[in-house]
Short mmCIF file of C-alpha atoms and ligand atoms in Angstrom, two decimals:
data_model
loop_
_atom_site.label_atom_id
_atom_site.label_comp_id
_atom_site.label_asym_id
_atom_site.label_seq_id
_atom_site.Cartn_x
_atom_site.Cartn_y
_atom_site.Cartn_z
CA UNK A 1110 -7.86 15.40 -15.77
CA UNK A 1111 -10.61 13.28 -14.33
CA UNK A 1112 -13.20 13.64 -11.57
CA UNK A 1113 -15.35 11.04 -9.84
CA UNK A 1114 -19.06 11.78 -9.60
CA UNK A 1115 -21.22 9.85 -7.13
CA UNK A 1116 -24.96 9.85 -6.50
CA UNK A 1117 -25.10 8.54 -2.95
CA UNK A 1118 -27.49 6.56 -0.85
CA UNK A 1119 -27.92 3.35 -2.84
CA UNK A 1120 -27.62 0.03 -0.96
CA UNK A 1121 -24.94 -2.18 -2.49
CA UNK A 1122 -25.41 -5.83 -3.27
CA UNK A 1123 -23.34 -8.37 -5.25
CA UNK A 1124 -19.69 -9.39 -5.24
CA UNK A 1125 -16.48 -7.38 -5.22
CA UNK A 1126 -13.33 -9.35 -6.09
CA UNK A 1127 -10.10 -8.33 -4.39
CA UNK A 1128 -6.99 -7.66 -6.49
CA UNK A 1129 -3.31 -8.32 -5.80
CA UNK A 1130 -1.74 -6.27 -3.01
CA UNK A 1131 -0.28 -2.92 -4.08
CA UNK A 1132 2.21 -2.87 -1.23
CA UNK A 1133 3.51 -6.32 -2.18
CA UNK A 1134 3.65 -5.88 -5.92
CA UNK A 1135 5.55 -2.59 -5.69
CA UNK A 1136 8.44 -4.62 -4.26
CA UNK A 1137 7.90 -7.82 -6.28
CA UNK A 1138 8.31 -5.96 -9.59
CA UNK A 1139 11.74 -4.46 -8.79
CA UNK A 1140 12.82 -7.79 -7.25
CA UNK A 1141 12.02 -9.56 -10.53
CA UNK A 1142 15.12 -7.81 -11.94
CA UNK A 1143 17.27 -10.12 -9.81
CA UNK A 1144 16.25 -13.19 -11.84
CA UNK A 1145 19.03 -14.55 -14.03
CA UNK A 1146 16.85 -14.53 -17.16
CA UNK A 1147 13.16 -14.58 -16.42
CA UNK A 1148 10.75 -13.72 -13.60
CA UNK A 1149 7.00 -14.29 -13.54
CA UNK A 1150 4.69 -12.37 -11.21
CA UNK A 1151 1.02 -13.34 -11.11
CA UNK A 1152 -2.00 -11.40 -9.83
CA UNK A 1153 -0.40 -8.02 -10.60
CA UNK A 1154 -3.06 -5.31 -10.13
CA UNK A 1155 -3.54 -2.87 -12.98
CA UNK A 1156 -3.05 0.30 -10.95
CA UNK A 1157 -1.07 3.38 -11.83
CA UNK A 1158 1.73 2.45 -9.38
CA UNK A 1159 2.24 -0.70 -11.48
CA UNK A 1160 2.44 1.43 -14.64
CA UNK A 1161 5.00 3.73 -13.00
CA UNK A 1162 7.16 0.71 -12.12
CA UNK A 1163 6.86 -0.74 -15.62
CA UNK A 1164 8.21 2.56 -16.98
CA UNK A 1165 11.24 2.21 -14.73
CA UNK A 1166 11.72 -1.39 -15.97
CA UNK A 1167 11.90 -0.03 -19.52
CA UNK A 1168 14.54 2.48 -18.46
CA UNK A 1169 16.58 -0.40 -17.01
CA UNK A 1170 16.33 -2.28 -20.33
CA UNK A 1171 14.03 -4.97 -18.97
CA UNK A 1172 11.65 -6.33 -21.61
CA UNK A 1173 8.33 -7.53 -20.27
CA UNK A 1174 4.83 -8.59 -21.17
CA UNK A 1175 1.90 -7.71 -18.91
CA UNK A 1176 -1.37 -9.45 -19.73
CA UNK A 1177 -4.25 -10.84 -17.69
CA UNK A 1178 -2.59 -9.70 -14.47
CA UNK A 1179 0.56 -11.70 -15.28
CA UNK A 1180 3.90 -9.95 -15.65
CA UNK A 1181 6.72 -11.80 -17.40
CA UNK A 1182 10.07 -10.04 -17.13
CA UNK A 1183 13.10 -10.81 -19.33
CA UNK A 1184 16.08 -9.91 -17.21
CA UNK A 1185 19.23 -11.08 -19.00
CA UNK A 1186 20.13 -7.65 -20.39
CA UNK A 1187 19.38 -5.29 -17.52
CA UNK A 1188 21.33 -2.02 -17.57
CA UNK A 1189 22.05 -0.13 -14.39
CA UNK A 1190 20.78 3.20 -15.72
CA UNK A 1191 20.13 6.32 -13.63
CA UNK A 1192 16.46 6.59 -12.54
CA UNK A 1193 15.41 10.24 -12.90
CA UNK A 1194 13.07 12.17 -10.62
CA UNK A 1195 10.23 12.16 -13.12
CA UNK A 1196 10.05 8.36 -12.67
CA UNK A 1197 11.22 7.83 -9.08
CA UNK A 1198 8.92 10.51 -7.67
CA UNK A 1199 5.76 8.96 -9.08
CA UNK A 1200 5.74 6.62 -6.09
CA UNK A 1201 7.44 6.10 -2.76
CA UNK A 1202 8.12 2.43 -3.47
CA UNK A 1203 10.68 3.35 -6.14
CA UNK A 1204 13.05 3.07 -3.17
CA UNK A 1205 13.03 -0.71 -3.69
CA UNK A 1206 15.24 -0.18 -6.76
CA UNK A 1207 17.91 0.87 -4.24
CA UNK A 1208 18.02 -2.54 -2.57
CA UNK A 1209 17.62 -4.42 -5.86
CA UNK A 1210 20.24 -2.57 -7.92
CA UNK A 1211 22.64 -2.61 -5.00
CA UNK A 1212 22.16 -6.37 -4.73
CA UNK A 1213 22.58 -6.90 -8.47
CA UNK A 1214 25.33 -4.40 -9.37
CA UNK A 1215 26.81 -3.22 -6.02
CA UNK A 1216 25.92 0.27 -7.25
CA UNK A 1217 22.82 2.38 -7.66
CA UNK A 1218 22.30 6.01 -8.61
CA UNK A 1219 18.77 7.34 -8.59
CA UNK A 1220 16.61 10.30 -7.66
CA UNK A 1221 14.88 10.14 -4.31
CA UNK A 1222 11.40 8.56 -4.08
CA UNK A 1223 8.03 10.38 -4.00
CA UNK A 1224 4.65 9.15 -2.70
CA UNK A 1225 1.52 10.38 -0.91
CA UNK A 1226 1.88 13.58 1.10
CA UNK A 1227 1.14 12.21 4.57
CA UNK A 1228 3.97 13.81 6.52
CA UNK A 1229 7.75 13.45 6.59
CA UNK A 1230 8.83 10.28 4.85
CA UNK A 1231 12.54 9.81 5.59
CA UNK A 1232 14.53 6.77 4.42
CA UNK A 1233 17.24 7.01 7.07
CA UNK A 1234 16.57 3.46 8.33
CA UNK A 1235 17.07 2.08 4.81
CA UNK A 1236 20.35 3.98 4.44
CA UNK A 1237 21.65 3.08 7.90
CA UNK A 1238 20.97 -0.57 7.09
CA UNK A 1239 22.75 -0.41 3.72
CA UNK A 1240 25.75 1.10 5.51
CA UNK A 1241 25.69 -1.76 8.02
CA UNK A 1242 25.94 -4.11 5.01
CA UNK A 1243 29.17 -2.31 4.01
CA UNK A 1244 27.75 0.13 1.48
CA UNK A 1245 28.72 3.80 1.13
CA UNK A 1246 26.08 6.44 0.65
CA UNK A 1247 26.54 9.70 -1.23
CA UNK A 1248 23.54 11.99 -0.83
CA UNK A 1249 23.18 14.93 -3.22
CA UNK A 1250 20.32 17.38 -3.49
CA UNK A 1251 18.56 15.58 -6.34
CA UNK A 1252 19.93 12.06 -6.27
CA UNK A 1253 21.60 9.42 -4.17
CA UNK A 1254 24.41 6.96 -4.87
CA UNK A 1255 24.70 3.73 -2.87
CA UNK A 1256 27.72 1.57 -3.64
CA UNK A 1257 29.84 -1.16 -2.17
CA UNK A 1258 33.00 -3.04 -3.10
CA UNK A 1259 31.45 -6.04 -1.44
CA UNK A 1260 28.27 -6.34 0.63
CA UNK A 1261 28.90 -8.12 3.93
CA UNK A 1262 26.21 -9.57 6.23
CA UNK A 1263 25.62 -7.96 9.61
CA UNK A 1264 23.23 -7.75 12.57
CA UNK A 1265 20.78 -4.94 12.05
CA UNK A 1266 18.40 -3.58 14.67
CA UNK A 1267 15.69 -1.35 13.25
CA UNK A 1268 14.76 1.58 15.52
CA UNK A 1269 11.20 1.18 14.22
CA UNK A 1270 9.66 -1.80 12.36
CA UNK A 1271 9.62 0.05 9.03
CA UNK A 1272 7.99 -1.95 6.25
CA UNK A 1273 10.12 -0.42 3.50
CA UNK A 1274 13.41 -0.67 5.39
CA UNK A 1275 12.75 -4.31 6.33
CA UNK A 1276 12.11 -5.20 2.69
CA UNK A 1277 14.96 -3.16 1.22
CA UNK A 1278 17.49 -4.59 3.68
CA UNK A 1279 16.20 -8.12 3.17
CA UNK A 1280 16.75 -7.64 -0.58
CA UNK A 1281 20.25 -6.14 -0.27
CA UNK A 1282 21.29 -8.77 2.29
CA UNK A 1283 20.60 -11.59 -0.17
CA UNK A 1284 23.75 -10.45 -2.01
CA UNK A 1285 25.84 -9.91 1.10
CA UNK A 1286 28.43 -12.47 2.08
CA UNK A 1287 27.53 -14.31 5.30
CA UNK A 1288 24.54 -14.03 7.59
CA UNK A 1289 22.41 -10.94 8.14
CA UNK A 1290 19.78 -10.69 10.85
CA UNK A 1291 17.17 -7.97 10.84
CA UNK A 1292 15.82 -7.48 14.37
CA UNK A 1293 12.64 -5.54 15.16
CA UNK A 1294 11.62 -6.28 11.58
CA UNK A 1295 8.17 -5.34 10.27
CA UNK A 1296 5.79 -8.34 10.25
CA UNK A 1297 3.30 -7.31 7.54
CA UNK A 1298 2.01 -10.19 5.34
CA UNK A 1299 3.52 -8.48 2.28
CA UNK A 1300 6.97 -9.16 3.75
CA UNK A 1301 6.35 -12.92 3.73
CA UNK A 1302 5.14 -12.73 0.13
CA UNK A 1303 8.26 -10.82 -0.87
CA UNK A 1304 10.63 -13.17 1.01
CA UNK A 1305 8.95 -16.11 -0.73
CA UNK A 1306 9.70 -14.56 -4.11
CA UNK A 1307 13.33 -13.91 -3.16
CA UNK A 1308 13.61 -17.52 -1.98
CA UNK A 1309 12.01 -18.75 -5.23
CA UNK A 1310 14.75 -16.84 -7.04
CA UNK A 1311 17.43 -18.62 -5.00
CA UNK A 1312 17.77 -16.63 -1.75
CA UNK A 1313 17.99 -18.16 1.72
CA UNK A 1314 15.64 -16.16 3.98
CA UNK A 1315 13.95 -17.43 7.13
CA UNK A 1316 11.71 -15.74 9.67
CA UNK A 1317 9.92 -13.31 7.32
CA UNK A 1318 6.64 -12.33 8.98
CA UNK A 1319 8.29 -12.40 12.42
CA UNK A 1320 10.35 -9.78 14.28
CA UNK A 1321 13.64 -11.51 13.38
CA UNK A 1322 14.55 -12.25 9.78
CA UNK A 1323 17.71 -14.17 8.87
CA UNK A 1324 19.28 -13.98 5.43
CA UNK A 1325 22.25 -16.10 4.37
CA UNK A 1326 24.14 -14.89 1.33
CA UNK A 1327 25.40 -14.39 -1.23
CA UNK A 1328 22.67 -15.69 -3.51
CA UNK A 1329 23.17 -17.15 -6.96
CA UNK A 1330 19.95 -15.97 -8.54
CA UNK A 1331 18.05 -18.13 -10.99
CA UNK A 1332 14.62 -17.77 -12.55
CA UNK A 1333 11.51 -17.75 -10.38
CA UNK A 1334 7.82 -16.99 -10.04
CA UNK A 1335 5.40 -15.70 -7.40
CA UNK A 1336 1.71 -14.92 -6.98
CA UNK A 1337 0.91 -11.58 -5.34
CA UNK A 1338 -1.18 -11.98 -2.16
CA UNK A 1339 -4.63 -10.35 -2.02
CA UNK A 1340 -4.69 -6.67 -1.07
CA UNK A 1341 -5.77 -6.55 2.59
CA UNK A 1342 -6.20 -2.76 2.47
CA UNK A 1343 -8.40 -2.89 -0.62
CA UNK A 1344 -10.37 -5.69 1.08
CA UNK A 1345 -10.64 -3.63 4.28
CA UNK A 1346 -11.85 -0.59 2.35
CA UNK A 1347 -14.70 -2.58 0.74
CA UNK A 1348 -15.53 -4.33 4.00
CA UNK A 1349 -15.94 -0.92 5.63
CA UNK A 1350 -18.12 0.05 2.67
CA UNK A 1351 -20.27 -3.04 3.32
CA UNK A 1352 -20.73 -1.93 6.93
CA UNK A 1353 -21.74 1.52 5.69
CA UNK A 1354 -24.18 0.64 2.92
CA UNK A 1355 -24.03 -3.08 2.15
CA UNK A 1356 -27.05 -5.28 1.66
CA UNK A 1357 -25.34 -8.65 1.89
CA UNK A 1358 -22.36 -7.22 0.04
CA UNK A 1359 -19.88 -10.03 -0.69
CA UNK A 1360 -16.14 -9.35 -0.74
CA UNK A 1361 -14.27 -12.25 -2.31
CA UNK A 1362 -10.57 -13.09 -2.15
CA UNK A 1363 -9.82 -12.12 1.43
CA UNK A 1364 -7.31 -13.70 3.80
CA UNK A 1365 -9.08 -13.60 7.17
CA UNK A 1366 -5.88 -13.56 9.24
CA UNK A 1367 -4.61 -10.49 7.36
CA UNK A 1368 -7.63 -8.40 8.35
CA UNK A 1369 -8.31 -9.68 11.86
CA UNK A 1370 -7.63 -6.33 13.56
CA UNK A 1371 -10.32 -4.73 11.38
CA UNK A 1372 -12.78 -7.56 11.99
CA UNK A 1373 -12.33 -7.22 15.76
CA UNK A 1374 -13.13 -3.51 15.55
CA UNK A 1375 -16.23 -4.21 13.43
CA UNK A 1376 -17.40 -6.73 16.04
CA UNK A 1377 -16.90 -4.09 18.73
CA UNK A 1378 -19.17 -1.76 16.71
CA UNK A 1379 -21.68 -4.64 16.32
CA UNK A 1380 -21.47 -4.73 12.50
CA UNK A 1381 -23.02 -7.98 11.23
CA UNK A 1382 -20.84 -10.12 8.92
CA UNK A 1383 -20.28 -13.74 7.97
CA UNK A 1384 -17.05 -15.30 6.73
CA UNK A 1385 -16.81 -18.43 4.63
CA UNK A 1386 -13.42 -19.45 3.22
CA UNK A 1387 -12.14 -16.42 1.30
CA UNK A 1388 -15.45 -14.55 1.30
CA UNK A 1389 -17.08 -12.15 3.70
CA UNK A 1390 -20.71 -11.04 3.49
CA UNK A 1391 -21.49 -7.81 5.23
CA UNK A 1392 -24.50 -5.54 5.73
CA UNK A 1393 -25.26 -2.09 7.05
CA UNK A 1394 -26.59 -1.74 10.59
CA UNK A 1395 -28.00 1.42 12.10
CA UNK A 1396 -27.19 2.15 15.73
CA UNK A 1397 -23.49 1.22 15.58
CA UNK A 1398 -21.54 1.47 18.86
CA UNK A 1399 -18.84 4.17 18.97
CA UNK A 1400 -15.29 2.84 19.50
CA UNK A 1401 -11.66 3.91 19.87
CA UNK A 1402 -8.94 2.83 17.42
CA UNK A 1403 -5.15 3.30 17.43
CA UNK A 1404 -3.08 2.58 14.32
CA UNK A 1405 -0.14 0.26 14.88
CA UNK A 1406 2.34 -1.84 12.92
CA UNK A 1407 0.93 -5.25 11.86
CA UNK A 1408 -0.82 -7.14 13.42
CA UNK A 1409 -2.25 -3.94 14.93
CA UNK A 1410 -4.89 -1.83 13.22
CA UNK A 1411 -3.40 -0.67 9.88
CA UNK A 1412 -2.76 3.03 9.36
CA UNK A 1413 -3.84 2.53 5.74
CA UNK A 1414 -7.43 1.87 6.89
CA UNK A 1415 -7.50 4.83 9.28
CA UNK A 1416 -8.97 7.21 6.74
CA UNK A 1417 -11.66 4.85 5.36
CA UNK A 1418 -12.77 3.84 8.86
CA UNK A 1419 -13.25 7.48 9.86
CA UNK A 1420 -16.31 7.48 7.61
CA UNK A 1421 -17.77 4.49 9.46
CA UNK A 1422 -17.01 6.11 12.82
CA UNK A 1423 -19.00 9.16 11.65
CA UNK A 1424 -22.05 6.86 11.52
CA UNK A 1425 -21.65 5.45 15.06
CA UNK A 1426 -24.02 6.48 17.78
CA UNK A 1427 -21.80 8.68 19.99
CA UNK A 1428 -18.16 9.76 20.22
CA UNK A 1429 -15.35 7.66 18.69
CA UNK A 1430 -11.62 8.34 18.58
CA UNK A 1431 -9.03 7.43 15.96
CA UNK A 1432 -5.38 7.92 16.87
CA UNK A 1433 -2.79 7.89 14.08
CA UNK A 1434 0.64 6.80 15.31
CA UNK A 1435 2.54 5.87 12.14
CA UNK A 1436 2.30 8.95 9.91
CA UNK A 1437 2.64 12.57 10.86
CA UNK A 1438 -0.24 13.92 8.81
CA UNK A 1439 -2.85 11.57 7.49
CA UNK A 1440 -5.79 13.89 7.99
CA UNK A 1441 -6.23 15.38 4.51
CA UNK A 1442 -9.72 13.88 4.25
CA UNK A 1443 -11.02 15.45 7.48
CA UNK A 1444 -11.88 18.99 6.24
CA UNK A 1445 -13.74 17.45 3.31
CA UNK A 1446 -15.69 15.00 5.49
CA UNK A 1447 -16.63 17.95 7.69
CA UNK A 1448 -17.71 19.87 4.57
CA UNK A 1449 -20.01 16.88 3.95
CA UNK A 1450 -21.52 17.42 7.43
CA UNK A 1451 -19.36 15.04 9.50
CA UNK A 1452 -18.32 16.26 12.96
CA UNK A 1453 -14.59 15.54 13.34
CA UNK A 1454 -12.05 17.48 15.36
CA UNK A 1455 -8.29 16.86 15.36
CA UNK A 1456 -6.01 17.15 18.36
CA UNK A 1457 -2.43 15.79 18.48
CA UNK A 1458 -3.06 13.42 15.56
CA UNK A 1459 -6.17 12.01 17.28
CA UNK A 1460 -9.54 12.42 15.62
CA UNK A 1461 -12.64 12.84 17.76
CA UNK A 1462 -15.62 11.82 15.68
CA UNK A 1463 -19.15 12.54 16.84
CA UNK A 1464 -21.93 10.59 15.17
CA UNK A 1465 -24.22 9.70 13.70
CA UNK A 1466 -24.28 12.43 11.06
CA UNK A 1467 -26.14 12.33 7.76
CA UNK A 1468 -23.53 13.15 5.14
CA UNK A 1469 -24.41 15.47 2.29
CA UNK A 1470 -22.85 15.39 -1.19
CA UNK A 1471 -20.29 18.13 -1.90
CA UNK A 1472 -17.35 18.99 -4.13
CA UNK A 1473 -14.24 17.56 -2.43
CA UNK A 1474 -10.57 16.91 -3.20
CA UNK A 1475 -8.65 13.67 -2.82
CA UNK A 1476 -5.40 14.71 -1.13
CA UNK A 1477 -3.88 11.21 -0.96
CA UNK A 1478 -4.66 7.59 -1.80
CA UNK A 1479 -6.54 6.38 1.30
CA UNK A 1480 -8.01 9.82 1.98
CA UNK A 1481 -9.47 9.67 -1.52
CA UNK A 1482 -10.90 6.21 -0.84
CA UNK A 1483 -12.53 7.61 2.32
CA UNK A 1484 -14.18 10.34 0.25
CA UNK A 1485 -15.58 7.72 -2.14
CA UNK A 1486 -17.10 5.85 0.83
CA UNK A 1487 -18.52 9.13 2.13
CA UNK A 1488 -19.96 10.00 -1.28
CA UNK A 1489 -21.62 6.59 -1.52
CA UNK A 1490 -23.56 7.09 1.73
CA UNK A 1491 -24.20 10.83 1.29
CA UNK A 1492 -27.44 12.38 0.21
CA UNK A 1493 -27.15 13.89 -3.28
CA UNK A 1494 -24.16 14.35 -5.56
CA UNK A 1495 -20.48 14.27 -4.60
CA UNK A 1496 -17.73 15.37 -6.96
CA UNK A 1497 -14.19 14.21 -6.12
CA UNK A 1498 -11.26 16.01 -7.73
CA UNK A 1499 -7.62 14.91 -8.07
CA UNK A 1500 -8.58 11.25 -8.27
CA UNK A 1501 -5.19 10.22 -9.64
CA UNK A 1502 -4.20 9.54 -6.02
CA UNK A 1503 -6.96 6.94 -5.73
CA UNK A 1504 -6.12 5.24 -9.02
CA UNK A 1505 -2.56 4.69 -7.79
CA UNK A 1506 -3.76 1.94 -5.49
CA UNK A 1507 -7.30 0.68 -6.21
CA UNK A 1508 -7.69 -1.45 -9.32
CA UNK A 1509 -10.87 -0.70 -11.31
CA UNK A 1510 -12.46 0.93 -8.28
CA UNK A 1511 -15.23 2.59 -10.24
CA UNK A 1512 -16.09 -0.53 -12.27
CA UNK A 1513 -16.06 -2.73 -9.13
CA UNK A 1514 -18.47 -0.35 -7.37
CA UNK A 1515 -20.76 0.02 -10.40
CA UNK A 1516 -21.01 -3.78 -10.54
CA UNK A 1517 -22.55 -3.88 -7.04
CA UNK A 1518 -25.04 -1.14 -7.83
CA UNK A 1519 -23.24 2.12 -6.96
CA UNK A 1520 -23.99 5.20 -9.00
CA UNK A 1521 -20.42 6.28 -9.59
CA UNK A 1522 -18.63 7.46 -12.71
CA UNK A 1523 -15.34 8.90 -13.84
CA UNK A 1524 -15.81 12.00 -15.96
CA UNK A 1525 -13.17 13.64 -18.10
CA UNK A 1526 -12.69 17.35 -17.57
CA UNK A 1527 -10.75 19.97 -19.55
C1 LIG B 1276 4.54 1.21 3.76
O1 LIG B 1276 5.21 2.47 3.70
C2 LIG B 1276 3.34 1.34 2.87
N1 LIG B 1276 3.80 1.68 1.53
C3 LIG B 1276 2.40 2.41 3.40
O2 LIG B 1276 1.24 2.34 2.60
C4 LIG B 1276 2.01 2.09 4.84
O3 LIG B 1276 1.25 3.15 5.36
C5 LIG B 1276 3.27 1.89 5.70
O4 LIG B 1276 4.13 0.90 5.09
C6 LIG B 1276 2.97 1.47 7.11
O5 LIG B 1276 2.25 0.27 7.11
C7 LIG B 1276 4.31 0.76 0.75
O6 LIG B 1276 4.39 -0.40 1.09
C8 LIG B 1276 4.76 1.19 -0.59
P1 LIG B 1276 7.31 2.56 6.97
P2 LIG B 1276 6.67 2.59 4.25
O7 LIG B 1276 8.72 2.57 6.52
O8 LIG B 1276 7.36 1.30 4.09
C9 LIG B 1276 9.07 6.20 9.54
C10 LIG B 1276 -0.65 3.18 1.49
O9 LIG B 1276 -1.61 3.93 1.71
N2 LIG B 1276 10.33 5.90 8.85
O10 LIG B 1276 6.82 1.37 7.70
O11 LIG B 1276 7.30 3.76 3.60
C11 LIG B 1276 8.07 6.81 8.56
O12 LIG B 1276 8.28 8.19 8.39
C12 LIG B 1276 0.72 3.51 2.00
O13 LIG B 1276 -0.73 2.13 0.80
C13 LIG B 1276 11.48 6.57 9.24
O14 LIG B 1276 11.46 7.42 10.13
O15 LIG B 1276 6.37 2.87 5.75
C14 LIG B 1276 6.76 6.48 9.23
O16 LIG B 1276 6.49 7.40 10.22
C15 LIG B 1276 0.99 4.85 2.44
N3 LIG B 1276 12.64 6.29 8.58
C16 LIG B 1276 7.02 5.11 9.86
O17 LIG B 1276 8.45 5.02 9.97
C17 LIG B 1276 12.71 5.37 7.58
O18 LIG B 1276 13.80 5.14 7.05
C18 LIG B 1276 6.49 3.92 9.06
O19 LIG B 1276 7.10 3.89 7.81
C19 LIG B 1276 11.55 4.68 7.22
C20 LIG B 1276 10.36 4.97 7.88
#
């Protein structure tokens, strides 16, 4: 077991480099299995979600090498083995093996996915879409079978622009005969990255990144490569950190368009920053204006930055509101921020945050990935020592977070405990 220990209050200066996007790579890795013999994925972040996926690759008899952020997968001898709960429940994104194995073998049997505890996380939209592509679903208590004699293209309307369902259906549809359209598709940048990889492997997908995606199948897969896009949520987390305690903190490797909803909110708060190519330089300002934020599907404000930005809202001069609309319960960080002297109340999934409050170091628990990141930000601005427990949630999605922060002057360490 490990804890993070932080001595807060130190201004941060220097450069933080952004890694490949977790939410892209968790789909790119399963998709690599579709290659006829070899797939290459570059800029693969070394996070524990990547390790969990590599374990599943081994189970499916995929040999690979993973060095210097480059994953080379040998795919000519893949076996359609059962994926047990101990592997599928390490992460929610294991659901992408459903789309991939269905596309490759017309059959998949696996345990249901896991993931952060942020409310109900059904996969009904994925399953409804597979059915529309002529698959049958058998749901048992501990596992699911999805099979088809032949996948056939169809028109699919998503009831909600689910990121995972859009990607899974796009994958499965590449093997379906004829044309599939996914309407009300999610538009997140990761979806474009993933469609590009599928196309590099031989698929015919247009419209990814818009509300209507068209896939013409079936695909004859060949070999292919892709570079993972930069992680806009990691970038956003460090940008928020810069606004909290940066002294010309430079974040390098950003795509400005991917984070524009965050930048607009920072402008509204009057946070000073400068952008040049793929770099942003950002500094702390006292007397920030309070603002209201609502999470929305892309290009709206991302739910995944809701928890980190709560910490910044706690430093604004007055009352701010944050309304979570995507997930049922993403408030695990709130009791701990309040323990650190923040003033946050929750009503109907809306946070009312009264600031500015001087945060004070405490012993806290990371209940989920982004909630844990929020506690790190809080610890870095707090007076005194903060101890964060259950940090495995954080390490699922932030590559070298402790090393990156130490490099810009933070007093932060991982300590091993019994
Ligand atoms: C992805 O989850 C991300 N995860 C999440 O990132 C992110 O919060 C979310 O998209 C929204 O942007 C990965 O990419 C691995 P959804 P996903 O399907 O695809 C409901 C992080 O911190 N829904 O868009 O699972 C669902 O319950 C994480 O990096 C259904 O009802 O999210 C939720 O309320 C956490 N039925 C909403 O839709 C379904 O079949 C959005 O879910 C699918 C989803």
